[in-house]
GROMACS .gro file of C-alpha atoms in nm:
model
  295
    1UNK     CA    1  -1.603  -0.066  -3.596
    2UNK     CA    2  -1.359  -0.078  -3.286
    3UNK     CA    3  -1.625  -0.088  -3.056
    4UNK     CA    4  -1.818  -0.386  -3.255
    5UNK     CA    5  -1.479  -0.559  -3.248
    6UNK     CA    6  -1.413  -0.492  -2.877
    7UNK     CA    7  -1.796  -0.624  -2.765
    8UNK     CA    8  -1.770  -0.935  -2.977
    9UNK     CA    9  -1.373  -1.006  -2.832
   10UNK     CA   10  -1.512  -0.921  -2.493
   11UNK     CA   11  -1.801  -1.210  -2.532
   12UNK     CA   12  -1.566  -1.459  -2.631
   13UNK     CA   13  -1.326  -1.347  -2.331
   14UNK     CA   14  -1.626  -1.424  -2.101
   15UNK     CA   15  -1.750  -1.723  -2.262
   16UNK     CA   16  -1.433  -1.903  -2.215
   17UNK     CA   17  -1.410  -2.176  -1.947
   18UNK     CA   18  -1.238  -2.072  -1.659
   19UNK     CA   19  -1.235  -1.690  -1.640
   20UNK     CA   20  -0.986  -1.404  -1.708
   21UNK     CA   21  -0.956  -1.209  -1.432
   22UNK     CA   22  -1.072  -1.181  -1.047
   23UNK     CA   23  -1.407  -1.023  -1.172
   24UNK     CA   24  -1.445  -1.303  -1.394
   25UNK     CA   25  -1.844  -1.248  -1.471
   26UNK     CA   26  -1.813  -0.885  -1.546
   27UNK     CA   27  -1.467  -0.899  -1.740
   28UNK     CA   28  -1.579  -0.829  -2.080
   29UNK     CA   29  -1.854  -0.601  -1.984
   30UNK     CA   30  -1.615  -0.422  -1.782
   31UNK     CA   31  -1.417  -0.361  -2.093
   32UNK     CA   32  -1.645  -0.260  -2.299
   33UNK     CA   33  -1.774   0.007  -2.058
   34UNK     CA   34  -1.420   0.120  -1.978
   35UNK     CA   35  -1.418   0.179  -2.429
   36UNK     CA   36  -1.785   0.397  -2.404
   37UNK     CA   37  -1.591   0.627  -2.171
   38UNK     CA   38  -1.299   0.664  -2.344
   39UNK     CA   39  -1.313   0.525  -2.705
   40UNK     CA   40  -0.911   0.504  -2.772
   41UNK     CA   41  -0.971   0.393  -3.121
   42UNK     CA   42  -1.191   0.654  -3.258
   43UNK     CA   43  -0.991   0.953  -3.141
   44UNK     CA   44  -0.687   0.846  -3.284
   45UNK     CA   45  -0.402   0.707  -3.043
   46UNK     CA   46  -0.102   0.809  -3.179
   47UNK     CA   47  -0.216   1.139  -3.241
   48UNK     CA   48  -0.409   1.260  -2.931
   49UNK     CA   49  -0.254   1.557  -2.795
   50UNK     CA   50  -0.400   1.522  -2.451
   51UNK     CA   51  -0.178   1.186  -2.372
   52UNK     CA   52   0.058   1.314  -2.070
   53UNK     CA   53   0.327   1.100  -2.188
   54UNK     CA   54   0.339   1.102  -2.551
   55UNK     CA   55   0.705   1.084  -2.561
   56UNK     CA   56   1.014   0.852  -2.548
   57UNK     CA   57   1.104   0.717  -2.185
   58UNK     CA   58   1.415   0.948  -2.220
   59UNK     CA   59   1.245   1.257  -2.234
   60UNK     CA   60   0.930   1.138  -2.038
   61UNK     CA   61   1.165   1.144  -1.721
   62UNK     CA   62   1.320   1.493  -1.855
   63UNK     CA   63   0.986   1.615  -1.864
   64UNK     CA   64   0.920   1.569  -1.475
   65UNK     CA   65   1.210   1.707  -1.429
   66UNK     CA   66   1.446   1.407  -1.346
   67UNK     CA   67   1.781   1.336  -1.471
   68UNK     CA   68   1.799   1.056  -1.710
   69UNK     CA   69   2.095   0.851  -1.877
   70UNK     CA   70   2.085   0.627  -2.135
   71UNK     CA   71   2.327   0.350  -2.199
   72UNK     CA   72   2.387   0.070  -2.417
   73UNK     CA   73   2.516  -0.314  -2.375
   74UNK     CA   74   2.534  -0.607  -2.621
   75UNK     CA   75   2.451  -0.985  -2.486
   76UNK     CA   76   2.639  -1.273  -2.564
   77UNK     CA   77   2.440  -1.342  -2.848
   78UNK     CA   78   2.430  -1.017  -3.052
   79UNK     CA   79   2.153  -0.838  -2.879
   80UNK     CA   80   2.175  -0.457  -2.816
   81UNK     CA   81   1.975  -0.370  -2.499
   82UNK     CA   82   1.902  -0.045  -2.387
   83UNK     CA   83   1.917   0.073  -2.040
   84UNK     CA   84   1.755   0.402  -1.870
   85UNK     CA   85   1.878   0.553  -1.565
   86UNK     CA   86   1.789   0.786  -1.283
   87UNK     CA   87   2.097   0.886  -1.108
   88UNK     CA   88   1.910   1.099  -0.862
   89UNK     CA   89   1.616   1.206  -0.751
   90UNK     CA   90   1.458   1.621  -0.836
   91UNK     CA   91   1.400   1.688  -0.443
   92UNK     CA   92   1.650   1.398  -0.325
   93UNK     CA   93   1.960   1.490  -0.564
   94UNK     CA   94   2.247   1.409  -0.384
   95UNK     CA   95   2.412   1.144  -0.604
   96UNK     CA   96   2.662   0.999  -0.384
   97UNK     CA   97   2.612   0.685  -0.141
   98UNK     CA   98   2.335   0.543  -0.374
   99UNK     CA   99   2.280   0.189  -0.382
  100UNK     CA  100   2.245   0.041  -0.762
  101UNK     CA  101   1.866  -0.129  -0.794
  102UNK     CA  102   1.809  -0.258  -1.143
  103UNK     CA  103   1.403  -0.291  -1.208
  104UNK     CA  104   1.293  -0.509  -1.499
  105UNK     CA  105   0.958  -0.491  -1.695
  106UNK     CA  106   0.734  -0.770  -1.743
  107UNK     CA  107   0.562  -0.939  -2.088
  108UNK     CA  108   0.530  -0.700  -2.360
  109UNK     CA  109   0.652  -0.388  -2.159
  110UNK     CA  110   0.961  -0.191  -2.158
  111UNK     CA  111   1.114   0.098  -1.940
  112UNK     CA  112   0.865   0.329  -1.954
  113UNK     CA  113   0.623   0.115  -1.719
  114UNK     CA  114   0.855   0.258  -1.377
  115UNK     CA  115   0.779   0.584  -1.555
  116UNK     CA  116   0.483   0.707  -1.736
  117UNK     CA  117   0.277   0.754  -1.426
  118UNK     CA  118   0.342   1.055  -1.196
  119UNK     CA  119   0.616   1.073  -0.942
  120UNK     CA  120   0.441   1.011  -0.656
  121UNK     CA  121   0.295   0.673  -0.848
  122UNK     CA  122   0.577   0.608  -1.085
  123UNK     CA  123   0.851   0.341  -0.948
  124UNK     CA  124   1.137   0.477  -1.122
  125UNK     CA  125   1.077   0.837  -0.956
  126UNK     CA  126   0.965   0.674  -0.584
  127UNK     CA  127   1.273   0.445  -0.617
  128UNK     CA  128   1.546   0.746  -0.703
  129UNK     CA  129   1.369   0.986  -0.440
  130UNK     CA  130   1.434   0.751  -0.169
  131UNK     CA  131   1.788   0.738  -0.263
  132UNK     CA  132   1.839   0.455  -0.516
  133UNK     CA  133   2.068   0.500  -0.831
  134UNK     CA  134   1.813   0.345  -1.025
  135UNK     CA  135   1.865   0.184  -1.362
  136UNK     CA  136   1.553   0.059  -1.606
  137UNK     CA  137   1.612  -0.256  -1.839
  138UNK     CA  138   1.491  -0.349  -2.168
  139UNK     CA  139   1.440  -0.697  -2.257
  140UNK     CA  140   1.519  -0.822  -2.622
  141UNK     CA  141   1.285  -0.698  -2.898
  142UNK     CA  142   1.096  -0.435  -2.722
  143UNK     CA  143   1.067  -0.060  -2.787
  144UNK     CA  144   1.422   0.033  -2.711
  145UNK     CA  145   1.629  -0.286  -2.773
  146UNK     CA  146   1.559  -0.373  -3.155
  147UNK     CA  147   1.843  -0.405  -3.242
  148UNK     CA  148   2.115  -0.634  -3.306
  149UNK     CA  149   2.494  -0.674  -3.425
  150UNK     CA  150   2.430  -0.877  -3.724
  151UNK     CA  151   2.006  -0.976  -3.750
  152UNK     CA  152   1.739  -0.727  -3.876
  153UNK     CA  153   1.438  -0.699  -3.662
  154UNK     CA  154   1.228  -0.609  -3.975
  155UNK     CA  155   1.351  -0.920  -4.130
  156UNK     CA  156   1.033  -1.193  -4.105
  157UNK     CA  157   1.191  -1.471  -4.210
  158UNK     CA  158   1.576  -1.363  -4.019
  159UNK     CA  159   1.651  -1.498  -3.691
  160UNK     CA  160   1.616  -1.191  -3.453
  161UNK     CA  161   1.292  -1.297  -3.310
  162UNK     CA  162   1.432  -1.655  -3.246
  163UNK     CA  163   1.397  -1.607  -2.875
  164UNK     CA  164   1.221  -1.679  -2.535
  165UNK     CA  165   1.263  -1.591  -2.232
  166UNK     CA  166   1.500  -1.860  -2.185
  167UNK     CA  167   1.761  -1.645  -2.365
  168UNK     CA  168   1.660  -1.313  -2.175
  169UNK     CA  169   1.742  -1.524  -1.877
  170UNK     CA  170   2.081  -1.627  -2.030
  171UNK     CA  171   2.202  -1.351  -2.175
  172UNK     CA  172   2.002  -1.031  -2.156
  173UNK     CA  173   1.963  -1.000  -1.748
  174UNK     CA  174   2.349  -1.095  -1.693
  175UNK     CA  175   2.402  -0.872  -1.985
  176UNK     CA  176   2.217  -0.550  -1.785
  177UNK     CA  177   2.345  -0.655  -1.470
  178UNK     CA  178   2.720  -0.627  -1.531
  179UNK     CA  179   2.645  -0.304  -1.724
  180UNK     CA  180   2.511  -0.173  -1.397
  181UNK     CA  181   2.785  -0.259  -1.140
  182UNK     CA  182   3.061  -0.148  -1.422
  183UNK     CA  183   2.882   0.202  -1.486
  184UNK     CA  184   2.806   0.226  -1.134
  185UNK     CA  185   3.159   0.112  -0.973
  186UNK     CA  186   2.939  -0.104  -0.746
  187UNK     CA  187   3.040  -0.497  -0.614
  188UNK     CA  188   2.619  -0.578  -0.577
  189UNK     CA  189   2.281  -0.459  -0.655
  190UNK     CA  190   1.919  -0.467  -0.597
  191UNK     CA  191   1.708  -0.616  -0.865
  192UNK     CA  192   1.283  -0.597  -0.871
  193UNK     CA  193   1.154  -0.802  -1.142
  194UNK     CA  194   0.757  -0.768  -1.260
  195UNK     CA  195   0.589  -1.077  -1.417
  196UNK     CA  196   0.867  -1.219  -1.663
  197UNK     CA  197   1.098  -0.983  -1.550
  198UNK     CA  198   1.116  -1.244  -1.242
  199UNK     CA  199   1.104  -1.571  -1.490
  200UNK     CA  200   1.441  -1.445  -1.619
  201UNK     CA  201   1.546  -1.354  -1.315
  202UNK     CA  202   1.483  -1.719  -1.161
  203UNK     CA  203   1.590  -1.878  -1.482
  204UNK     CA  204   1.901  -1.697  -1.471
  205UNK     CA  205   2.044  -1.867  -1.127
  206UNK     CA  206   2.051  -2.195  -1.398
  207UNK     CA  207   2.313  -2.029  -1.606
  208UNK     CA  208   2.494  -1.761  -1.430
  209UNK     CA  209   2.515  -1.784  -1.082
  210UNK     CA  210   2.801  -1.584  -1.086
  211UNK     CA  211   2.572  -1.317  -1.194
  212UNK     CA  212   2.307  -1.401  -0.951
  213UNK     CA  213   2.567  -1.369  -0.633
  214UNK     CA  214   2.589  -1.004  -0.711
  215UNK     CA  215   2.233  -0.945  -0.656
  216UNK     CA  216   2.240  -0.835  -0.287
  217UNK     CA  217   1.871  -0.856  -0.263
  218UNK     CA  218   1.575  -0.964  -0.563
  219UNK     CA  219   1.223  -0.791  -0.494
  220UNK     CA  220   0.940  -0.990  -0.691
  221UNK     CA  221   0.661  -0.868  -0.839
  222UNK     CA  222   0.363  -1.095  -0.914
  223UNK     CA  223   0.614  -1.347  -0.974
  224UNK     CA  224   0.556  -1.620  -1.264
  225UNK     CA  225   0.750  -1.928  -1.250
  226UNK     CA  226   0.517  -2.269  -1.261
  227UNK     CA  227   0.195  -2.200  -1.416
  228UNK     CA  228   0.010  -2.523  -1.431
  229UNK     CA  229  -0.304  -2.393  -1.266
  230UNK     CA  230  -0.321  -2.012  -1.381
  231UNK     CA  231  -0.618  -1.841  -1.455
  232UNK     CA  232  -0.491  -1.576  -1.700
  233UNK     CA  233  -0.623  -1.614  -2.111
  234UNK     CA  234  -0.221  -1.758  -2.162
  235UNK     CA  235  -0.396  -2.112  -2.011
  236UNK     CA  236  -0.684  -2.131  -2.271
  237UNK     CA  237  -0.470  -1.993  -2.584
  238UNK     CA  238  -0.309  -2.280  -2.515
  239UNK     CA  239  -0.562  -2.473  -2.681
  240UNK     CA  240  -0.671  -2.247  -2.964
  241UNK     CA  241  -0.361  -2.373  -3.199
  242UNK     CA  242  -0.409  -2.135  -3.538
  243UNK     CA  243  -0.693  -1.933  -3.378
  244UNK     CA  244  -0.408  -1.757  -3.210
  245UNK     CA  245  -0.364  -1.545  -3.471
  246UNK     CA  246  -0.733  -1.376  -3.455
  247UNK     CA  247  -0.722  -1.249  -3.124
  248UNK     CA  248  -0.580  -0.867  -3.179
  249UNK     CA  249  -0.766  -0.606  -3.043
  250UNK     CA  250  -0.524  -0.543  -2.740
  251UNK     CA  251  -0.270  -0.820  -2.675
  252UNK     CA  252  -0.211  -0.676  -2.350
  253UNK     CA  253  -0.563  -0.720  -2.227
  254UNK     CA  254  -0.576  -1.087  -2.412
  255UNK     CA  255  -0.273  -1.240  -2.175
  256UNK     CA  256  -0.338  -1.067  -1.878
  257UNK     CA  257  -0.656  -0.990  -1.770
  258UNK     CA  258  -0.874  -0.680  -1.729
  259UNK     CA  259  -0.977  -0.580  -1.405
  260UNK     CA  260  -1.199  -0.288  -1.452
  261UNK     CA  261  -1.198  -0.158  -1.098
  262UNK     CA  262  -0.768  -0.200  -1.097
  263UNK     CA  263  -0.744  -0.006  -1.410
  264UNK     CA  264  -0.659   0.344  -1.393
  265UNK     CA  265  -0.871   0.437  -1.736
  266UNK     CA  266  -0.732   0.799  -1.667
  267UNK     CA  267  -0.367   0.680  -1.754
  268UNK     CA  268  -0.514   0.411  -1.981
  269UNK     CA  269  -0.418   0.610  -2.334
  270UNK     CA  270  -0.069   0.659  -2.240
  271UNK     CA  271  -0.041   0.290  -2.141
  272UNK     CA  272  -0.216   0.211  -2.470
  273UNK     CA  273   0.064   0.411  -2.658
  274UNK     CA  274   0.358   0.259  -2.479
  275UNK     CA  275   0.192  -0.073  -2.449
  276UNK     CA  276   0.275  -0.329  -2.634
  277UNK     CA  277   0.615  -0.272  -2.673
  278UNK     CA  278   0.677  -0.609  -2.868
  279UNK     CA  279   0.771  -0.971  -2.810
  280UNK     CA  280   0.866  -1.281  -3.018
  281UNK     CA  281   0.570  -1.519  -3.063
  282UNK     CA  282   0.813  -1.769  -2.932
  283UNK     CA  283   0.842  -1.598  -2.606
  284UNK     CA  284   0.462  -1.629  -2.549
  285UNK     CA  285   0.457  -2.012  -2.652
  286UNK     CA  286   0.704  -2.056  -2.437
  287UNK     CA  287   0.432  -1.980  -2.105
  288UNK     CA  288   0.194  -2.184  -2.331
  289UNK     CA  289   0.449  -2.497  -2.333
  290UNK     CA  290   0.462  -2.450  -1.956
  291UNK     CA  291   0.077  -2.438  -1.935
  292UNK     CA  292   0.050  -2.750  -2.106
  293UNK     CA  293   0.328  -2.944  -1.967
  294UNK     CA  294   0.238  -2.810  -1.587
  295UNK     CA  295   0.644  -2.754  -1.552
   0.00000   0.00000   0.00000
């Protein structure tokens, strides 16, 4: 039945005008040959014992033998973000003279992206090995910050998932950089943003450049900021009003492309597991409003 699903979502990914990803032609295809291999659904996700990283972002970095911190700070507005650290590296572990580097996940992601690879791939690991105190943030509403002071996430019809990214760059990112610099006794730090994690970070300059001075230097990673002319499925679901709600199979995949020769398919089910790790519907109109309006 997953497979079925997966073929028919992958010829409607292909048929659309425009194309999805650089291999535009063999996108779906791709996909579906990437399932054959490695049929995620059938073998049961959430219970496959051969996933690497099975585990919390806390004790994923424990279990490569890193240590991790986690730490807590609330926003402005109520939210209750979570942030993971790396003090020091396993082979590098001198933990003095470190320079602070806050890295921020993109759409639909959380910490565990810098992580879940090895540490000779992972970010996190690379980052503390070459001598970084590095720190991991959460935006609103994702795996580790779902919570709030006064709103209940599980609440459908509360106001906890009232958000975009406009807030993350108002509060949240301000929120996670202060934490950093008062934890860490530092006056500045390095920030790398991925994919929204660099929209908040631009956004943020419009609200809190008091913030923004402390960031010695900003590192950004396929950075999104006007996306009149984008290729990704976000410029086509633009224009699919209620339909929105029938594309499912993997969100992830729907607003960002599949590349089948970029995809490590060997890392794929622990991706899978941490991946999506939640987002307001708002926060995804909000890149469709900017799609539309070419601002």
């Amino acid at each position: 039945m997953a497979l079925y699903l997966l073929m028919i979502y992958s010829s409607f990914l292909v048929g659309v005008n425009g194309g999805w990803c650089d291999n535009k032609n063999t996108a779906g295809q791709d996909l579906v040959s990437a399932y054959s291999r490695l049929p995620l659904s059938r073998r049961g996700m959430k219970h496959q014992s051969d996933i690497k990283h099975n585990l919390p972002v806390e004790e994923m970095i424990k279990s490569e033998g890193y240590p991790v911190e986690t730490y807590y700070v609330t926003t402005q507005d109520g939210y209750v973000l979570a942030l993971h650290r790396i003090p020091y590296g396993k082979t590098n572990n001198n933990p003095t003279g470190r320079e602070a580097v806050l890295v921020q996940h993109g759409l639909l992601c959380s910490s565990a992206d810098w992580v879940m690879s090895t540490p000779e791939k992972g970010l996190g690991y690379m980052l503390a090995e070459a001598g970084y105190d590095v720190w991991l943030g959460n935006y609103r509403g994702n795996t580790y910050s779902r919570n709030h002071t006064t709103l209940d996430p599980d609440n459908g019809e509360g106001s906890f998932w009232d958000f975009t990214w406009d807030e993350m760059a108002k509060y949240d990112i301000p929120a996670m950089i202060e934490k950093v610099l008062e934890v860490s006794g530092k006056s500045e730090l390095q920030y790398v943003g991925h994919s929204m994690g660099t929209t908040g970070f631009m956004a943020m300059h419009h609200y809190r450049t008091d913030v923004a001075a402390k960031v010695r230097l900003a590192h950004l990673l396929s950075p999104v900021a006007y996306v009149g002319t984008m290729e990704s499925p976000i410029a086509w679901l633009a224009g699919l009003g209620p339909l929105l709600d029938g594309i499912c199979t993997n969100i992830l995949f729907v607003l960002c492309g599949y590349d089948e020769p970029q995809m490590n398919t060997t890392l794929l089910p622990t991706i899978l597991h941490h991946t999506p790790a939640g987002a307001s519907t708002s926060t995804i109109l909000h890149y469709i409003q900017e799609v539309k309006s070419s601002k």
